[in-house]
Amino acid sequence: MTNTRSLVRRAALAATAVAAAFVLAACGGDDGSGSGSGSGNDAQTSASAGAENTADAPADAHNDQDVSFAQGMIPHHQQAIEMAGMAAEQASSAEVKDLASRIEKAQDPEIKTMTGWLKSWGEDVPSAMPGMDHSAHGGMPGMMDQKDMDELMKASGKDFDTKFLTLMVEHHEGAVEMATTEKEKGQYGSATKMADDIITAQNAEIDEMNKLLGKG
């Protein structure tokens, strides 16, 4: 009898232990599942972040045209900035001074951007101002030679305004030509986008300058 009762008690205790184990396992499973869900969310978040970073990252693919565009447009912009810098003291027209200021503000950041491209591609970066050799770029569309720059430097007042506007129209037309080639033949997305911006902005400034010259 005693043995039977002992066996019954042991069986009851074992059943209780098993039930308790199931309860603990269930609780642990709930916690683990919450944690697992969190880990899954974290993984999903990381994956999404990775996808966003990839989408935002600039494409590395570029071709020879992209390199030529940057290497040509940097000195082209530098000359425009040098010309615009003369206007502050030599121009008589407030409209010319305002235009020159806008040209400087637009083109200086573009020079920095294109310089960064060339460095990342392992390509040569054209030497920066001051003291740039204007004669070295005479064959580039719209670039002024040293004689043009010397004449503009000596001019003042209304004479400067007319020379500046006339030369800058030609200069902008050259930039538009170079940018159009980049849009048609370039591969690097940021470069073709900049080319499109240059075409839009400088065509608008060409119209503005022609009106100031009385041609609009």
mmCIF file of C-alpha atoms in Angstrom:
data_model
loop_
_atom_site.group_PDB
_atom_site.id
_atom_site.type_symbol
_atom_site.label_atom_id
_atom_site.label_comp_id
_atom_site.label_asym_id
_atom_site.label_seq_id
_atom_site.Cartn_x
_atom_site.Cartn_y
_atom_site.Cartn_z
ATOM 1 C CA MET A 1 0.000 0.000 0.000
ATOM 2 C CA THR A 2 2.743 2.331 0.960
ATOM 3 C CA ASN A 3 4.644 1.485 -2.163
ATOM 4 C CA THR A 4 1.577 2.137 -4.286
ATOM 5 C CA ARG A 5 0.948 5.499 -2.634
ATOM 6 C CA SER A 6 4.594 6.389 -3.077
ATOM 7 C CA LEU A 7 4.436 5.548 -6.743
ATOM 8 C CA VAL A 8 1.272 7.615 -7.186
ATOM 9 C CA ARG A 9 2.869 10.592 -5.456
ATOM 10 C CA ARG A 10 5.971 10.299 -7.594
ATOM 11 C CA ALA A 11 3.870 10.130 -10.735
ATOM 12 C CA ALA A 12 1.919 13.207 -9.645
ATOM 13 C CA LEU A 13 5.095 15.113 -8.886
ATOM 14 C CA ALA A 14 6.572 14.132 -12.243
ATOM 15 C CA ALA A 15 3.433 15.277 -14.044
ATOM 16 C CA THR A 16 3.561 18.595 -12.198
ATOM 17 C CA ALA A 17 7.226 19.043 -13.136
ATOM 18 C CA VAL A 18 6.502 18.304 -16.778
ATOM 19 C CA ALA A 19 3.602 20.772 -16.821
ATOM 20 C CA ALA A 20 5.778 23.435 -15.211
ATOM 21 C CA ALA A 21 8.460 22.796 -17.790
ATOM 22 C CA PHE A 22 5.933 23.292 -20.583
ATOM 23 C CA VAL A 23 4.763 26.574 -19.043
ATOM 24 C CA LEU A 24 8.321 27.868 -18.746
ATOM 25 C CA ALA A 25 9.106 26.772 -22.265
ATOM 26 C CA ALA A 26 6.015 28.550 -23.524
ATOM 27 C CA CYS A 27 6.965 31.740 -21.697
ATOM 28 C CA GLY A 28 10.498 31.472 -22.970
ATOM 29 C CA GLY A 29 9.149 30.895 -26.471
ATOM 30 C CA ASP A 30 7.020 34.016 -26.222
ATOM 31 C CA ASP A 31 10.006 36.091 -25.126
ATOM 32 C CA GLY A 32 12.205 34.503 -27.748
ATOM 33 C CA SER A 33 9.573 35.069 -30.388
ATOM 34 C CA GLY A 34 9.368 38.736 -29.366
ATOM 35 C CA SER A 35 13.138 38.932 -29.533
ATOM 36 C CA GLY A 36 13.154 37.045 -32.801
ATOM 37 C CA SER A 37 10.590 39.439 -34.178
ATOM 38 C CA GLY A 38 12.757 42.344 -33.034
ATOM 39 C CA SER A 39 15.803 40.756 -34.649
ATOM 40 C CA GLY A 40 13.853 40.274 -37.830
ATOM 41 C CA ASN A 41 12.789 43.918 -37.767
ATOM 42 C CA ASP A 42 16.356 44.951 -37.105
ATOM 43 C CA ALA A 43 17.541 42.851 -40.019
ATOM 44 C CA GLN A 44 14.832 44.290 -42.218
ATOM 45 C CA THR A 45 15.752 47.814 -41.112
ATOM 46 C CA SER A 46 19.423 47.121 -41.864
ATOM 47 C CA ALA A 47 18.527 45.713 -45.249
ATOM 48 C CA SER A 48 16.381 48.745 -46.009
ATOM 49 C CA ALA A 49 19.156 51.079 -44.890
ATOM 50 C CA GLY A 50 21.607 49.205 -47.069
ATOM 51 C CA ALA A 51 19.281 49.485 -50.038
ATOM 52 C CA GLU A 52 18.864 53.218 -49.417
ATOM 53 C CA ASN A 53 22.623 53.719 -49.183
ATOM 54 C CA THR A 54 23.103 51.838 -52.421
ATOM 55 C CA ALA A 55 20.410 53.883 -54.101
ATOM 56 C CA ASP A 56 21.914 57.160 -52.873
ATOM 57 C CA ALA A 57 25.491 56.231 -53.735
ATOM 58 C CA PRO A 58 26.776 57.768 -56.980
ATOM 59 C CA ALA A 59 27.450 55.324 -59.772
ATOM 60 C CA ASP A 60 31.153 54.719 -60.356
ATOM 61 C CA ALA A 61 30.740 54.082 -64.055
ATOM 62 C CA HIS A 62 32.245 56.853 -66.162
ATOM 63 C CA ASN A 63 33.881 57.122 -69.562
ATOM 64 C CA ASP A 64 36.526 59.220 -71.326
ATOM 65 C CA GLN A 65 33.936 61.850 -72.219
ATOM 66 C CA ASP A 66 33.132 62.407 -68.531
ATOM 67 C CA VAL A 67 36.839 62.932 -67.826
ATOM 68 C CA SER A 68 37.213 65.330 -70.774
ATOM 69 C CA PHE A 69 34.134 67.248 -69.661
ATOM 70 C CA ALA A 70 35.433 67.794 -66.132
ATOM 71 C CA GLN A 71 39.003 68.571 -67.235
ATOM 72 C CA GLY A 72 37.735 71.074 -69.806
ATOM 73 C CA MET A 73 34.945 72.679 -67.815
ATOM 74 C CA ILE A 74 37.107 73.380 -64.759
ATOM 75 C CA PRO A 75 39.417 75.889 -66.533
ATOM 76 C CA HIS A 76 36.410 77.153 -68.515
ATOM 77 C CA HIS A 77 34.601 77.964 -65.267
ATOM 78 C CA GLN A 78 37.789 79.384 -63.751
ATOM 79 C CA GLN A 79 38.106 81.874 -66.587
ATOM 80 C CA ALA A 80 34.457 82.904 -66.243
ATOM 81 C CA ILE A 81 35.004 83.504 -62.519
ATOM 82 C CA GLU A 82 38.112 85.574 -63.257
ATOM 83 C CA MET A 83 36.133 87.672 -65.740
ATOM 84 C CA ALA A 84 33.251 88.038 -63.279
ATOM 85 C CA GLY A 85 35.654 89.113 -60.545
ATOM 86 C CA MET A 86 36.665 92.165 -62.578
ATOM 87 C CA ALA A 87 33.085 93.434 -62.661
ATOM 88 C CA ALA A 88 32.938 94.404 -58.992
ATOM 89 C CA GLU A 89 35.250 97.399 -59.524
ATOM 90 C CA GLN A 90 35.298 97.909 -63.292
ATOM 91 C CA ALA A 91 31.619 97.647 -64.281
ATOM 92 C CA SER A 92 29.303 100.647 -64.212
ATOM 93 C CA SER A 93 26.023 98.737 -64.574
ATOM 94 C CA ALA A 94 24.334 97.309 -61.490
ATOM 95 C CA GLU A 95 22.833 94.614 -63.730
ATOM 96 C CA VAL A 96 26.282 93.554 -64.925
ATOM 97 C CA LYS A 97 27.619 93.457 -61.376
ATOM 98 C CA ASP A 98 24.667 91.351 -60.248
ATOM 99 C CA LEU A 99 25.078 88.941 -63.158
ATOM 100 C CA ALA A 100 28.808 88.604 -62.483
ATOM 101 C CA SER A 101 28.121 87.819 -58.826
ATOM 102 C CA ARG A 102 25.649 85.088 -59.784
ATOM 103 C CA ILE A 103 28.124 83.566 -62.222
ATOM 104 C CA GLU A 104 30.745 83.302 -59.464
ATOM 105 C CA LYS A 105 28.306 81.768 -56.971
ATOM 106 C CA ALA A 106 27.075 79.177 -59.474
ATOM 107 C CA GLN A 107 30.351 78.088 -61.007
ATOM 108 C CA ASP A 108 32.712 77.920 -58.032
ATOM 109 C CA PRO A 109 30.829 74.991 -56.380
ATOM 110 C CA GLU A 110 30.745 73.197 -59.736
ATOM 111 C CA ILE A 111 34.536 73.472 -59.976
ATOM 112 C CA LYS A 112 34.852 71.857 -56.530
ATOM 113 C CA THR A 113 32.457 69.063 -57.526
ATOM 114 C CA MET A 114 34.272 68.288 -60.791
ATOM 115 C CA THR A 115 37.629 68.362 -58.997
ATOM 116 C CA GLY A 116 36.278 65.723 -56.609
ATOM 117 C CA TRP A 117 35.213 63.523 -59.531
ATOM 118 C CA LEU A 118 38.625 63.657 -61.162
ATOM 119 C CA LYS A 119 40.412 62.852 -57.902
ATOM 120 C CA SER A 120 38.120 59.879 -57.239
ATOM 121 C CA TRP A 121 38.785 58.625 -60.777
ATOM 122 C CA GLY A 122 42.554 59.013 -60.407
ATOM 123 C CA GLU A 123 42.669 61.587 -63.217
ATOM 124 C CA ASP A 124 44.669 64.817 -63.493
ATOM 125 C CA VAL A 125 43.016 67.955 -62.130
ATOM 126 C CA PRO A 126 43.678 71.162 -64.130
ATOM 127 C CA SER A 127 45.720 73.739 -62.229
ATOM 128 C CA ALA A 128 43.656 76.333 -60.407
ATOM 129 C CA MET A 129 43.773 80.103 -60.527
ATOM 130 C CA PRO A 130 45.384 82.520 -59.962
ATOM 131 C CA GLY A 131 47.848 82.908 -62.802
ATOM 132 C CA MET A 132 46.130 80.524 -65.193
ATOM 133 C CA ASP A 133 47.570 80.476 -68.699
ATOM 134 C CA HIS A 134 44.709 81.609 -70.947
ATOM 135 C CA SER A 135 46.702 80.936 -74.109
ATOM 136 C CA ALA A 136 46.820 77.226 -73.235
ATOM 137 C CA HIS A 137 43.045 76.905 -73.604
ATOM 138 C CA GLY A 138 42.552 78.953 -76.746
ATOM 139 C CA GLY A 139 41.136 76.011 -78.720
ATOM 140 C CA MET A 140 38.370 75.306 -76.181
ATOM 141 C CA PRO A 141 34.865 76.506 -77.174
ATOM 142 C CA GLY A 142 34.198 80.018 -75.916
ATOM 143 C CA MET A 143 37.514 80.460 -74.088
ATOM 144 C CA MET A 144 39.123 83.883 -74.239
ATOM 145 C CA ASP A 145 42.765 84.194 -75.238
ATOM 146 C CA GLN A 146 45.266 86.281 -73.305
ATOM 147 C CA LYS A 147 44.653 89.330 -75.502
ATOM 148 C CA ASP A 148 40.912 89.285 -74.746
ATOM 149 C CA MET A 149 41.576 89.006 -71.029
ATOM 150 C CA ASP A 150 44.121 91.831 -71.098
ATOM 151 C CA GLU A 151 41.681 94.114 -72.932
ATOM 152 C CA LEU A 152 38.913 93.338 -70.461
ATOM 153 C CA MET A 153 41.274 94.009 -67.552
ATOM 154 C CA LYS A 154 42.090 97.467 -68.934
ATOM 155 C CA ALA A 155 38.471 98.428 -69.625
ATOM 156 C CA SER A 156 36.194 100.275 -67.209
ATOM 157 C CA GLY A 157 32.730 101.799 -66.993
ATOM 158 C CA LYS A 158 30.361 101.311 -69.918
ATOM 159 C CA ASP A 159 33.227 100.090 -72.096
ATOM 160 C CA PHE A 160 33.832 97.293 -69.616
ATOM 161 C CA ASP A 161 30.119 96.456 -69.479
ATOM 162 C CA THR A 162 29.929 96.036 -73.244
ATOM 163 C CA LYS A 163 33.160 94.029 -73.495
ATOM 164 C CA PHE A 164 32.239 91.859 -70.534
ATOM 165 C CA LEU A 165 28.769 91.030 -71.836
ATOM 166 C CA THR A 166 29.994 90.400 -75.387
ATOM 167 C CA LEU A 167 32.799 88.106 -74.256
ATOM 168 C CA MET A 168 30.677 86.336 -71.653
ATOM 169 C CA VAL A 169 27.951 85.539 -74.203
ATOM 170 C CA GLU A 170 30.606 83.848 -76.336
ATOM 171 C CA HIS A 171 32.029 82.150 -73.252
ATOM 172 C CA HIS A 172 28.627 80.814 -72.189
ATOM 173 C CA GLU A 173 27.901 79.566 -75.715
ATOM 174 C CA GLY A 174 31.121 77.556 -75.531
ATOM 175 C CA ALA A 175 30.116 76.081 -72.176
ATOM 176 C CA VAL A 176 26.704 75.118 -73.559
ATOM 177 C CA GLU A 177 28.410 73.396 -76.496
ATOM 178 C CA MET A 178 30.683 71.427 -74.165
ATOM 179 C CA ALA A 179 27.781 70.522 -71.882
ATOM 180 C CA THR A 180 25.676 69.361 -74.827
ATOM 181 C CA THR A 181 28.452 66.969 -75.865
ATOM 182 C CA GLU A 182 28.581 65.628 -72.312
ATOM 183 C CA LYS A 183 24.819 65.050 -72.262
ATOM 184 C CA GLU A 184 25.001 63.139 -75.522
ATOM 185 C CA LYS A 185 28.136 61.078 -74.901
ATOM 186 C CA GLY A 186 28.811 61.060 -71.154
ATOM 187 C CA GLN A 187 28.088 58.097 -68.890
ATOM 188 C CA TYR A 188 28.493 59.404 -65.333
ATOM 189 C CA GLY A 189 25.037 60.368 -64.056
ATOM 190 C CA SER A 190 26.161 63.317 -61.913
ATOM 191 C CA ALA A 191 28.191 64.747 -64.805
ATOM 192 C CA THR A 192 25.356 64.538 -67.330
ATOM 193 C CA LYS A 193 23.031 66.102 -64.733
ATOM 194 C CA MET A 194 25.476 68.984 -64.206
ATOM 195 C CA ALA A 195 25.747 69.383 -67.984
ATOM 196 C CA ASP A 196 21.972 69.699 -68.194
ATOM 197 C CA ASP A 197 21.985 72.321 -65.409
ATOM 198 C CA ILE A 198 24.729 74.282 -67.202
ATOM 199 C CA ILE A 199 22.768 74.285 -70.460
ATOM 200 C CA THR A 200 19.619 75.566 -68.728
ATOM 201 C CA ALA A 201 21.315 78.204 -66.565
ATOM 202 C CA GLN A 202 23.746 79.564 -69.118
ATOM 203 C CA ASN A 203 21.214 79.743 -71.956
ATOM 204 C CA ALA A 204 19.047 81.845 -69.641
ATOM 205 C CA GLU A 205 22.045 84.096 -68.859
ATOM 206 C CA ILE A 206 22.841 84.402 -72.571
ATOM 207 C CA ASP A 207 19.318 85.739 -73.146
ATOM 208 C CA GLU A 208 19.749 88.120 -70.199
ATOM 209 C CA MET A 209 23.095 89.424 -71.495
ATOM 210 C CA ASN A 210 21.804 89.896 -75.034
ATOM 211 C CA LYS A 211 18.969 92.009 -73.644
ATOM 212 C CA LEU A 212 21.478 94.126 -71.707
ATOM 213 C CA LEU A 213 23.397 94.551 -74.970
ATOM 214 C CA GLY A 214 20.202 95.679 -76.667
ATOM 215 C CA LYS A 215 19.991 92.566 -78.810
ATOM 216 C CA GLY A 216 17.048 90.921 -77.053
#
